mmCIF file of C-alpha atoms in Angstrom:
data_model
loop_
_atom_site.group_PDB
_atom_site.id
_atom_site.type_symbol
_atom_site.label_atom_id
_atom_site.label_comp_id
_atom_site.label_asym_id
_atom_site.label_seq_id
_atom_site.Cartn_x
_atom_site.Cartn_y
_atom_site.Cartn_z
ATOM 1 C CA UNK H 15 0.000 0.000 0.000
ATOM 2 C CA UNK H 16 1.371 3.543 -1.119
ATOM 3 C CA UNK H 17 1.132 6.333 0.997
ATOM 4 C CA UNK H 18 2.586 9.780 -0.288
ATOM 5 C CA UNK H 19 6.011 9.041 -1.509
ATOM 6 C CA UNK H 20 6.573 6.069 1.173
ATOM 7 C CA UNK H 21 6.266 2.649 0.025
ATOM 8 C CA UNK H 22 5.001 -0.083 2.356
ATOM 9 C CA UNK H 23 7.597 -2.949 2.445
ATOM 10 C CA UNK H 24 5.930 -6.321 3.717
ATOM 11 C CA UNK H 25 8.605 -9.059 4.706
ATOM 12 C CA UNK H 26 8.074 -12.689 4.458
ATOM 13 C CA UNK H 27 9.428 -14.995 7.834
ATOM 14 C CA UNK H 28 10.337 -18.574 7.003
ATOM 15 C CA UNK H 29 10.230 -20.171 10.319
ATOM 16 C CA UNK H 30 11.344 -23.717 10.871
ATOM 17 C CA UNK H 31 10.280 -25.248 14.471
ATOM 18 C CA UNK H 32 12.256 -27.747 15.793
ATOM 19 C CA UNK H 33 10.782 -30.674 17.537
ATOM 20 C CA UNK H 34 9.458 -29.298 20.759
ATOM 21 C CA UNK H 35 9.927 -33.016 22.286
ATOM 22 C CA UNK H 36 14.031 -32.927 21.270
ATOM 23 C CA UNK H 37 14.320 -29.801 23.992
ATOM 24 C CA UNK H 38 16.164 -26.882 23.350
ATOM 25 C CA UNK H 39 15.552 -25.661 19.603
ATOM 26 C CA UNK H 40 17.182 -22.579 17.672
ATOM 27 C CA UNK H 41 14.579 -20.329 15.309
ATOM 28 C CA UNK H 42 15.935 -18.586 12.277
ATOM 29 C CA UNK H 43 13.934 -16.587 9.391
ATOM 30 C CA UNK H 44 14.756 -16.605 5.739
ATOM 31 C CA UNK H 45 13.264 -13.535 3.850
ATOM 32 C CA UNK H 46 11.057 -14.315 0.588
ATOM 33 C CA UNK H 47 13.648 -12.982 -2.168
ATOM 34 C CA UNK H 48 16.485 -15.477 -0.892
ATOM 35 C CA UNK H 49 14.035 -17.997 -0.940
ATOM 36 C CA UNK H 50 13.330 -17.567 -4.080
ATOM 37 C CA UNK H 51 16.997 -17.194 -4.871
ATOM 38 C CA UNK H 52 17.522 -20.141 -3.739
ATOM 39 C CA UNK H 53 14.677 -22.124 -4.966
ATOM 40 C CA UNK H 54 15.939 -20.434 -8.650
ATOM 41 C CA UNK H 55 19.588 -21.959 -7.967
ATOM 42 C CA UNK H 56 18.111 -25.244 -6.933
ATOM 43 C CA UNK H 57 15.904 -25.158 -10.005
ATOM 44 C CA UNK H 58 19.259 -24.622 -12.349
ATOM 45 C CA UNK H 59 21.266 -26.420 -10.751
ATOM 46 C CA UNK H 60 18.734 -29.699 -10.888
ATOM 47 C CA UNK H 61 17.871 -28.328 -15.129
ATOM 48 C CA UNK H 62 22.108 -28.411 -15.590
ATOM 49 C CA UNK H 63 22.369 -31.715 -14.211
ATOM 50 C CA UNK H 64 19.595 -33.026 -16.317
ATOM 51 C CA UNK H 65 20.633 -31.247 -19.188
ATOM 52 C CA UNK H 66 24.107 -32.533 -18.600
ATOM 53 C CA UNK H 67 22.704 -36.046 -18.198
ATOM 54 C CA UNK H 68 20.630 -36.268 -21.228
ATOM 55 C CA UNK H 69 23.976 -34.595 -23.253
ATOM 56 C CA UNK H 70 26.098 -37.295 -21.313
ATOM 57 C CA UNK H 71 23.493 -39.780 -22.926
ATOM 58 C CA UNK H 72 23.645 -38.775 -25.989
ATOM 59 C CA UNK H 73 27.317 -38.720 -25.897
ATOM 60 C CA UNK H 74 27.039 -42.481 -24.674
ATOM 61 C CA UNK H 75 25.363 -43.083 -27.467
ATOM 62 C CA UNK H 76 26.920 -41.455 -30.039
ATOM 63 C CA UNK H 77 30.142 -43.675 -28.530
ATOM 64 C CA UNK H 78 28.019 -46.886 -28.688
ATOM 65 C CA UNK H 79 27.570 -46.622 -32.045
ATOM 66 C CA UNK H 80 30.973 -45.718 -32.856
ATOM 67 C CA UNK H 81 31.918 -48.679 -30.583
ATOM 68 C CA UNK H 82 29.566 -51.139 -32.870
ATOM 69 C CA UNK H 83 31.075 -49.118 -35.968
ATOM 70 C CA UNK H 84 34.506 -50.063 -34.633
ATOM 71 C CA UNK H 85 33.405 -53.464 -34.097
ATOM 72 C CA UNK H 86 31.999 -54.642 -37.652
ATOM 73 C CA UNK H 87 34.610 -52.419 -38.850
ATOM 74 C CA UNK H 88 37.060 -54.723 -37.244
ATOM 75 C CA UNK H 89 35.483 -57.963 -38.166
ATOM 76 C CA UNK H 90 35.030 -57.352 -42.054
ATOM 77 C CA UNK H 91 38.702 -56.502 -41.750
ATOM 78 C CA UNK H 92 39.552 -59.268 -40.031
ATOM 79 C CA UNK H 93 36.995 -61.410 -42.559
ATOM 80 C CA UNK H 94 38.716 -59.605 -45.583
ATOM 81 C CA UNK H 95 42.023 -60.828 -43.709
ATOM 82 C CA UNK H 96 41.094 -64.550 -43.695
ATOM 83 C CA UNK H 97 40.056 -64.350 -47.238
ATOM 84 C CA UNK H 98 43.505 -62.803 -47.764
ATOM 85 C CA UNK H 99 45.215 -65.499 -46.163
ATOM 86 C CA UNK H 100 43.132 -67.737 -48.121
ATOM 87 C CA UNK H 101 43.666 -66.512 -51.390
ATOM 88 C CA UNK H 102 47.730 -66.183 -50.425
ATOM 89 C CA UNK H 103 47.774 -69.702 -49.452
ATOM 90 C CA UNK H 104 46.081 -71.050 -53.242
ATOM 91 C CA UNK H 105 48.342 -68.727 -54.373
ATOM 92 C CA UNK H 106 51.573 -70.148 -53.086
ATOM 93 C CA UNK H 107 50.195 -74.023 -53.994
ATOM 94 C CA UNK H 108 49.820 -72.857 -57.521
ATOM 95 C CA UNK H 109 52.703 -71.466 -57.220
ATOM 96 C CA UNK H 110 54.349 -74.411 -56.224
ATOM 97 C CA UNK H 111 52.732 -76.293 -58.322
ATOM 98 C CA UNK H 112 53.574 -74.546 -61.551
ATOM 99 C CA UNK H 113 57.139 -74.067 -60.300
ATOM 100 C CA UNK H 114 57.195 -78.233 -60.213
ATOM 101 C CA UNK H 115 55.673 -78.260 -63.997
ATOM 102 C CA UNK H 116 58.300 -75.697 -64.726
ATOM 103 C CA UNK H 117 61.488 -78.007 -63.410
ATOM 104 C CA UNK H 118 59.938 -81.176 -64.741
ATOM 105 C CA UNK H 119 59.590 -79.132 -68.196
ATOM 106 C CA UNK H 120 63.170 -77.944 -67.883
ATOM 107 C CA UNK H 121 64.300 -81.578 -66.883
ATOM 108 C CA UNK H 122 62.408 -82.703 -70.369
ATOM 109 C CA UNK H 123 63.889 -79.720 -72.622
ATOM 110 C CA UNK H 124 67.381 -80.486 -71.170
ATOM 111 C CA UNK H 125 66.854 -83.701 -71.186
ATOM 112 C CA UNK H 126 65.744 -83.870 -74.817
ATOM 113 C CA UNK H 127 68.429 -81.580 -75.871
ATOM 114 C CA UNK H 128 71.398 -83.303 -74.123
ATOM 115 C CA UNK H 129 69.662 -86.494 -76.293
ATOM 116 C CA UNK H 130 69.901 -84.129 -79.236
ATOM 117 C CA UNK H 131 73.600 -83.391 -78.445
ATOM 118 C CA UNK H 132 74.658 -86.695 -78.037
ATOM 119 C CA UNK H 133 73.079 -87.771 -81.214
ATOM 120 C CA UNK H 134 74.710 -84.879 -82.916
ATOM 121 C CA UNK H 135 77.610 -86.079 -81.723
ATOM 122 C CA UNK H 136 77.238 -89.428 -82.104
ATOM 123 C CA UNK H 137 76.386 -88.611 -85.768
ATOM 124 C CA UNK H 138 79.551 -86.371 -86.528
ATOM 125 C CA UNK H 139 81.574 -89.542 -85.752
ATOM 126 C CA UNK H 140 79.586 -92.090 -88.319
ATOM 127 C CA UNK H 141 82.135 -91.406 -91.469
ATOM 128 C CA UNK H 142 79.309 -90.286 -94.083
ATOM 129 C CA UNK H 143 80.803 -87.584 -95.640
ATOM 130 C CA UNK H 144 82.545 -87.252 -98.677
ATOM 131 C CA UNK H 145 86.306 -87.603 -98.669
ATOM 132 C CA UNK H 146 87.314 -85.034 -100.800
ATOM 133 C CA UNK H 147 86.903 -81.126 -101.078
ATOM 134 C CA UNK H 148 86.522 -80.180 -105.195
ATOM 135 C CA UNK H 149 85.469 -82.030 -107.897
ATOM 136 C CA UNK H 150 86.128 -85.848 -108.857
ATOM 137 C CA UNK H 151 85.173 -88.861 -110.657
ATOM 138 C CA UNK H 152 84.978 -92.121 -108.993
ATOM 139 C CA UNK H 153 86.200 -95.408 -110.901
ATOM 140 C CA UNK H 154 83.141 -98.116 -110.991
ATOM 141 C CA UNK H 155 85.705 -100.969 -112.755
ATOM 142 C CA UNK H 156 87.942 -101.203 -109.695
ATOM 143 C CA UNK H 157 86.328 -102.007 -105.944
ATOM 144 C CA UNK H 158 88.421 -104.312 -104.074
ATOM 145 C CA UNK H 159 91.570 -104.186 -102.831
ATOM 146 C CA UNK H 160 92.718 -107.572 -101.663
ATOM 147 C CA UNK H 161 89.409 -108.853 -101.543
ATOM 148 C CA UNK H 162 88.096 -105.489 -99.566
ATOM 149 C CA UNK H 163 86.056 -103.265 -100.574
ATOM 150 C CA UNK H 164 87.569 -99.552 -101.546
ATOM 151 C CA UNK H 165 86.266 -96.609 -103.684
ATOM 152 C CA UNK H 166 88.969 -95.233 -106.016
ATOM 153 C CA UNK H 167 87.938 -91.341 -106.521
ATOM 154 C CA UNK H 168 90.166 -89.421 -109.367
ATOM 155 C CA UNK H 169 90.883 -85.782 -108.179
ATOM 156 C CA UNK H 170 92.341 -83.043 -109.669
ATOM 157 C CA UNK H 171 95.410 -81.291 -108.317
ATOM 158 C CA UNK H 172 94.348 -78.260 -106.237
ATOM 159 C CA UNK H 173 91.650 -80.774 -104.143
ATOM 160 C CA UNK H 174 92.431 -81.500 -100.516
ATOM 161 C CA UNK H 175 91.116 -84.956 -99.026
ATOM 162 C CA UNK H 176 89.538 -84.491 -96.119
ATOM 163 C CA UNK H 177 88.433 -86.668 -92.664
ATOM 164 C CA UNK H 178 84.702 -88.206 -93.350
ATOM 165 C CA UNK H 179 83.635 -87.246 -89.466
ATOM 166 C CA UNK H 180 84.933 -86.462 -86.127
ATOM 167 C CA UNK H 181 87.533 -88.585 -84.873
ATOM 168 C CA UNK H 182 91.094 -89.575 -83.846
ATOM 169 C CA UNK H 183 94.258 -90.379 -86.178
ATOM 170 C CA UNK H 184 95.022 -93.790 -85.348
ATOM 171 C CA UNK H 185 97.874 -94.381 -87.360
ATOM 172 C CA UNK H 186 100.444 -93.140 -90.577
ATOM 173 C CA UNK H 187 102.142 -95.489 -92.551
ATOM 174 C CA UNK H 188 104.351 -96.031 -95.862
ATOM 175 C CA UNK H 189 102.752 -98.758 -98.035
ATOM 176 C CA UNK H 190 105.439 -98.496 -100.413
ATOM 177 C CA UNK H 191 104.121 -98.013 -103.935
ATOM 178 C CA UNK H 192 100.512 -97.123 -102.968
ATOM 179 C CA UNK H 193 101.861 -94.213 -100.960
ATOM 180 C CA UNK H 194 100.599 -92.925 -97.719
ATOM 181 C CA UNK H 195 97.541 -94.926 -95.083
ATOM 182 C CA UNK H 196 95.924 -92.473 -92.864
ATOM 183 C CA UNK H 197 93.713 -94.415 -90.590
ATOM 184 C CA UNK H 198 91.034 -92.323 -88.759
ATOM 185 C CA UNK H 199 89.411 -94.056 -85.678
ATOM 186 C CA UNK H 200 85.556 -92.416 -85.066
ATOM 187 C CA UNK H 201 85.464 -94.102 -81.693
ATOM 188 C CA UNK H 202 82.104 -96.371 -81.948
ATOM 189 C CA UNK H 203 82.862 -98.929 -84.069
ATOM 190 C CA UNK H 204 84.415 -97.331 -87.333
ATOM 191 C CA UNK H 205 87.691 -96.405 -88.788
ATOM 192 C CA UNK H 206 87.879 -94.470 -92.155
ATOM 193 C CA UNK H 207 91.152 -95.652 -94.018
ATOM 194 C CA UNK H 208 92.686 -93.254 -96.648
ATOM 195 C CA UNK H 209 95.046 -93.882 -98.780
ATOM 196 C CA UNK H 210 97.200 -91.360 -101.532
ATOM 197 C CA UNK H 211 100.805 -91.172 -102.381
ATOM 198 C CA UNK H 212 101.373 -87.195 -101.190
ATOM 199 C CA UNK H 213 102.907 -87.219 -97.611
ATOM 200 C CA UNK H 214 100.219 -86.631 -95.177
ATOM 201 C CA UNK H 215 99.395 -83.468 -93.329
ATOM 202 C CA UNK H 216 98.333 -85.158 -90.272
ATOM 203 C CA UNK H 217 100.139 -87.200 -87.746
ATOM 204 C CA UNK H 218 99.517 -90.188 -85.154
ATOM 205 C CA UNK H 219 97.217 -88.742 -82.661
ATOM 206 C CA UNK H 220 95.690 -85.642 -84.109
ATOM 207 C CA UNK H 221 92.292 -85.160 -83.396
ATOM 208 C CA UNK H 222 90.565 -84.296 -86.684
ATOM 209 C CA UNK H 223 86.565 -83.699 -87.795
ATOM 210 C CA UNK H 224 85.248 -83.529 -91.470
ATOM 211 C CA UNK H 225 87.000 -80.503 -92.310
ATOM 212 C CA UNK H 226 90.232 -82.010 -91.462
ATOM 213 C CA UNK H 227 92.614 -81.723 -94.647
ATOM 214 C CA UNK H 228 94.103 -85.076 -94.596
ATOM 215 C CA UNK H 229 96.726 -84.638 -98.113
ATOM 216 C CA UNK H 230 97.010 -82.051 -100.826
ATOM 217 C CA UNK H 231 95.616 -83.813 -104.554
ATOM 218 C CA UNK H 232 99.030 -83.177 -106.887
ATOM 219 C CA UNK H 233 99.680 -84.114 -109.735
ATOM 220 C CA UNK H 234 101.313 -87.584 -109.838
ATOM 221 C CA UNK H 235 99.057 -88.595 -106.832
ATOM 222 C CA UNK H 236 95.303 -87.456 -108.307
ATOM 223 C CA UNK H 237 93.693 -91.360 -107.135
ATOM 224 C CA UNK H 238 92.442 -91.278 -103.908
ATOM 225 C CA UNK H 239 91.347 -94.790 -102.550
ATOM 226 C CA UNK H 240 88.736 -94.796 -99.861
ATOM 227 C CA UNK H 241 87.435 -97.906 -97.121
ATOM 228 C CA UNK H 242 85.670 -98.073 -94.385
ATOM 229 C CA UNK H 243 86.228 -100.490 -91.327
ATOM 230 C CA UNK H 244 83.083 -101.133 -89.509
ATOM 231 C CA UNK H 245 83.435 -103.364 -86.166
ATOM 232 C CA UNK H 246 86.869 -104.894 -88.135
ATOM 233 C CA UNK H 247 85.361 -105.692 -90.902
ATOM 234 C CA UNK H 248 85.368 -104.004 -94.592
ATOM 235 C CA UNK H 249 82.324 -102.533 -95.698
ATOM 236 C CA UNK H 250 81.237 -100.516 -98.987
ATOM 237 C CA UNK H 251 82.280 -96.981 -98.217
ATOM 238 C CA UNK H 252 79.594 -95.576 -100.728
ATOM 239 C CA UNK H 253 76.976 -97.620 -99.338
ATOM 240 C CA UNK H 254 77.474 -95.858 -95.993
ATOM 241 C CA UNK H 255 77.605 -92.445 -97.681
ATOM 242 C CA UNK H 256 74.371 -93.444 -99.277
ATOM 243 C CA UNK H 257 72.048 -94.558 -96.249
ATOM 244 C CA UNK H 258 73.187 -91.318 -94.695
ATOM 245 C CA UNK H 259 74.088 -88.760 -97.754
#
């Protein structure tokens, strides 16, 4: 209630009895404004620790779900992982499998080609080759020699005789009137005898193949008679340089 320029003030008393049973008891008064003060503080206080627990929730949940994220994240990888392993182990059996075709291939090719070397080489010692290097006749009235059979070849001077295949010279002798014997030994079985009245450009012991100049055609010494020894016995010569000419 106003009255002139004064203001009536009315004040509030909070007043909190005590138990009148428990004895003695102290009184105290609390004016309305605190009291609403303080109810305001309580009210805040009890909104910020809602607020804060609904924010702490959500925050909960937010990390739950990163947590289950996390989680299948983690297994896919670790799926992805065994399908890894998986597909490295098929790997490395193919791997080793093809790496076995591979070495038994290799074993074949090498195989095959050491057989291909060997029969090269076996080959280039079987005298089939033509004894002389140039042009000459060969003389179909005469071929035996003591009861042997030879190939007489007439050469002109300028043409070399040469080795019929790989081999070794076995031996150089003087046959007196015929001339020069160059024996060639091929190692399996046959040994090429030449023989020519020039002296010989080979000795005892030379290794020689078909290219092997054996004498120098001259003139005076243009026959060239040719046999072939197969396992110690005479054989055709041109027979031999047919089945493999």
């Amino acid at each position: 209630m106003q009255n002139g320029d004064e203001t009536e003030r009315i004040h509030y008393s909070v007043q909190i009895v005590p138990d009148q049973a428990a004895g003695t008891g102290r009184y105290f008064s609390v004016s309305l404004k605190v009291f609403l003060i303080f109810l305001t503080a309580a009210a805040f206080l009890v909104i910020a620790a809602l607020l804060g627990c609904f924010i702490l929730a959500g925050e909960l949940s937010h990390a739950d779900r990163d947590v289950e994220t996390y989680k299948n994240r983690a297994e896919e990888l670790e799926r992805q992982n065994g399908e890894l392993l998986t597909t490295q182990r098929e790997v490395m059996r193919e791997n080793e499998e093809l790496q076995e075709k591979v070495e038994i291939l290799s074993d074949t090719i090498n195989g095959k080609v050491q057989q291909e070397r060997e029969a090269a080489l076996a080959q280039a010692c079987i005298p089939t080759g033509y004894p002389l290097q140039g042009k000459a006749s060969y003389s179909e009235s005469e071929t035996k020699l003591d009861g042997n059979p030879i190939a007489y070849f007439q050469a002109s001077r300028g043409t070399s005789v040469v080795a019929t295949a790989n081999g070794t010279v076995s031996s150089v002798v003087s046959d007196g009137a015929a001339g020069y014997i160059v024996m060639v030994d091929h190692g399996n079985g046959y040994v090429s005898v030449y023989r020519n009245s020039a002296r010989p450009k080979v000795e005892e012991g030379d290794a020689v193949t078909n290219t092997t100049e054996l004498f120098d055609i001259e003139t005076g010494n243009e026959v060239l008679g040719y046999q072939i020894i197969q396992n110690e016995c005479y054989i055709d010569p041109l027979s031999l340089m047919e089945t493999y000419g």
